Coordinates of C-alpha atoms in Angstrom, one line a residue:
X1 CA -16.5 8.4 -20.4
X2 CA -15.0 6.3 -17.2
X3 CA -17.5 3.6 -17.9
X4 CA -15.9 3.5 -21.6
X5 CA -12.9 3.3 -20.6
X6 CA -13.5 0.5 -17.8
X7 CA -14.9 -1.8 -20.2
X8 CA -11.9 -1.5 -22.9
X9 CA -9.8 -2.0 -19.8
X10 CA -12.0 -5.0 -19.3
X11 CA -12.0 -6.5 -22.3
X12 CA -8.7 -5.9 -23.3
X13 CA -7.4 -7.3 -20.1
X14 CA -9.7 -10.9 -20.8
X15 CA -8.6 -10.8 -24.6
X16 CA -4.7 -10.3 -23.3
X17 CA -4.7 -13.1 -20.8
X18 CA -6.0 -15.5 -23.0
X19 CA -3.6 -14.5 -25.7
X20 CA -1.1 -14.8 -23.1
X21 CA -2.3 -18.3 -21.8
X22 CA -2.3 -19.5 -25.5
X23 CA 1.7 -18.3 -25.8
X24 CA 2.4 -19.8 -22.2
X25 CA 0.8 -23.3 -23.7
X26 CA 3.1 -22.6 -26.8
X27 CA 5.8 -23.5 -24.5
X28 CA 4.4 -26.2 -22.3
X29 CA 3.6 -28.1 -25.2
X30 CA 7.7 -27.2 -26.7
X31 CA 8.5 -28.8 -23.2
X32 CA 6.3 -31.9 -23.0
X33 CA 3.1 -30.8 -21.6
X34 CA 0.5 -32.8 -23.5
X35 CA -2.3 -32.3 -21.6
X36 CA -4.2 -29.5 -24.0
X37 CA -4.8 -26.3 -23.8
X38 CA -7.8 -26.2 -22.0
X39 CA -5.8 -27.1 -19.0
X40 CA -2.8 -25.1 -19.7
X41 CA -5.4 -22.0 -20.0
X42 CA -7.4 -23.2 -16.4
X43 CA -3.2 -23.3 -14.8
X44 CA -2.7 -19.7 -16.3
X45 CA -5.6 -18.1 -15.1
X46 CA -6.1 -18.9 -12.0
X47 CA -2.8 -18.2 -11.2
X48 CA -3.6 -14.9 -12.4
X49 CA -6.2 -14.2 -9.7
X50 CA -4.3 -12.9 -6.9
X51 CA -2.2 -10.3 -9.1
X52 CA -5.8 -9.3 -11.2
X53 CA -7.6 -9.2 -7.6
X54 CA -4.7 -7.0 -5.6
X55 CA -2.2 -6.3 -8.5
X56 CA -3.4 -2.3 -8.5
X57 CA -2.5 -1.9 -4.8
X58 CA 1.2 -0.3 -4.9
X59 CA 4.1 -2.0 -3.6
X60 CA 1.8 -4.7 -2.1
X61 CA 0.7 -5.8 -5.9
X62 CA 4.0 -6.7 -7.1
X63 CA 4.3 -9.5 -4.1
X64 CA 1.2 -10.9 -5.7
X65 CA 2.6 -10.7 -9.2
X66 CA 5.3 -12.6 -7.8
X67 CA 2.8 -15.3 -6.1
X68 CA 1.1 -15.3 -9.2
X69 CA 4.2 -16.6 -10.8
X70 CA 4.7 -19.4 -8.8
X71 CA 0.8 -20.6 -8.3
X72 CA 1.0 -20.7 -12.4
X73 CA 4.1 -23.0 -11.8
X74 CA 2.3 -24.9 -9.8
X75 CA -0.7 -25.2 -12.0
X76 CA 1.2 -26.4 -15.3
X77 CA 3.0 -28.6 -12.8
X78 CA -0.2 -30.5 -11.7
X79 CA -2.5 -29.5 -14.7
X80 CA -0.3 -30.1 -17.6
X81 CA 1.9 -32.3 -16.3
X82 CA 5.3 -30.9 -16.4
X83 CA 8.0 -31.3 -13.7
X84 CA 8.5 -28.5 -11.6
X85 CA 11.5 -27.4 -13.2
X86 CA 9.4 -27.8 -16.8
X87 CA 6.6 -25.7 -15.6
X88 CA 9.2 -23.2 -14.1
X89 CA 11.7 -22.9 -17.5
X90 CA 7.7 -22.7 -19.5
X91 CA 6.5 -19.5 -17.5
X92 CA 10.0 -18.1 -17.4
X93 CA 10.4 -18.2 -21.2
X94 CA 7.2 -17.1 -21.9
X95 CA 7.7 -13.9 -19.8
X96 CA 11.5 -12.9 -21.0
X97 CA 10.6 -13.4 -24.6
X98 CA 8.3 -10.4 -24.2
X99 CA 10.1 -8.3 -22.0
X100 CA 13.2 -8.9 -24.5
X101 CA 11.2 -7.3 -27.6
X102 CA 9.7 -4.4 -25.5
X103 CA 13.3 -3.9 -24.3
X104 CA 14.6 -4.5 -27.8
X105 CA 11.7 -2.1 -29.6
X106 CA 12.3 0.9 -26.7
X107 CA 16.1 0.8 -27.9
X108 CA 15.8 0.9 -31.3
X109 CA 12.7 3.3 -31.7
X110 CA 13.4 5.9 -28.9
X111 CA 17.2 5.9 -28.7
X112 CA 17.6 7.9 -32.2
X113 CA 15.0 10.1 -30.5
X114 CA 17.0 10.7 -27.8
X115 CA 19.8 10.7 -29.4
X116 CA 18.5 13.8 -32.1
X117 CA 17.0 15.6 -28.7
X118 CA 20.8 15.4 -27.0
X119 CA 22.8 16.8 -30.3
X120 CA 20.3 19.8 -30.7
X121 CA 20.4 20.5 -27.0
X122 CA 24.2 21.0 -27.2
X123 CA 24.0 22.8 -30.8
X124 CA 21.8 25.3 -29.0
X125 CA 18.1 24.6 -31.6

């Protein structure tokens, strides 16, 4: 069973980040990048390495989420040819969108939820 589950970790986790590198390109090429995807993609990724090699280590792993960030920065910067501040407003938007309709979905699927579990608290169900 572990070795199941480590390989639908595993490829979920290559499937994801080249979905991911696709909707980060979405943007470069909104703000100018012309370069393809293929280099977009190369930026993305290898950025990703420190946070897939030490992201699971607590604490320590969000520092190289963090450094992750800014290497993928500085690989649209170089690879797809953006300015710094291009690459930076590209990886920024491509994040927030996401964290926006999580935040968005949580609210309005679980807050009725928790709203009904409140009212029958107090009406003593």
């Amino acid at each position: 069973m572990p070795v199941i589950v480590f390989l639908e970790i595993l490829i979920f986790g290559f499937v994801f980040s080249g979905l991911f590198g696709l909707w980060v390109h979405l943007w470069v090429w909104i703000l100018g990048g012309r370069n393809g995807a293929g280099q977009t993609l190369k930026a993305f990724l290898y950025g990703l390495t420190p946070a897939l090699i030490f992201g699971w280590i607590p604490v320590v792993g969000i520092l190289f989420a963090v450094w992750s960030f800014i290497l993928d920065i500085l690989g649209l910067r170089e690879l797809a040819g953006l300015s710094p501040a291009r690459a930076a407003l590209a990886m920024v938007i491509a994040v927030l969108i996401p964290l926006v309709v999580v935040a968005v979905f949580l609210v309005v699927f679980f807050l009725p939820i928790i709203h009904a579990a409140m009212m029958s608290s107090r009406m003593g169900y």
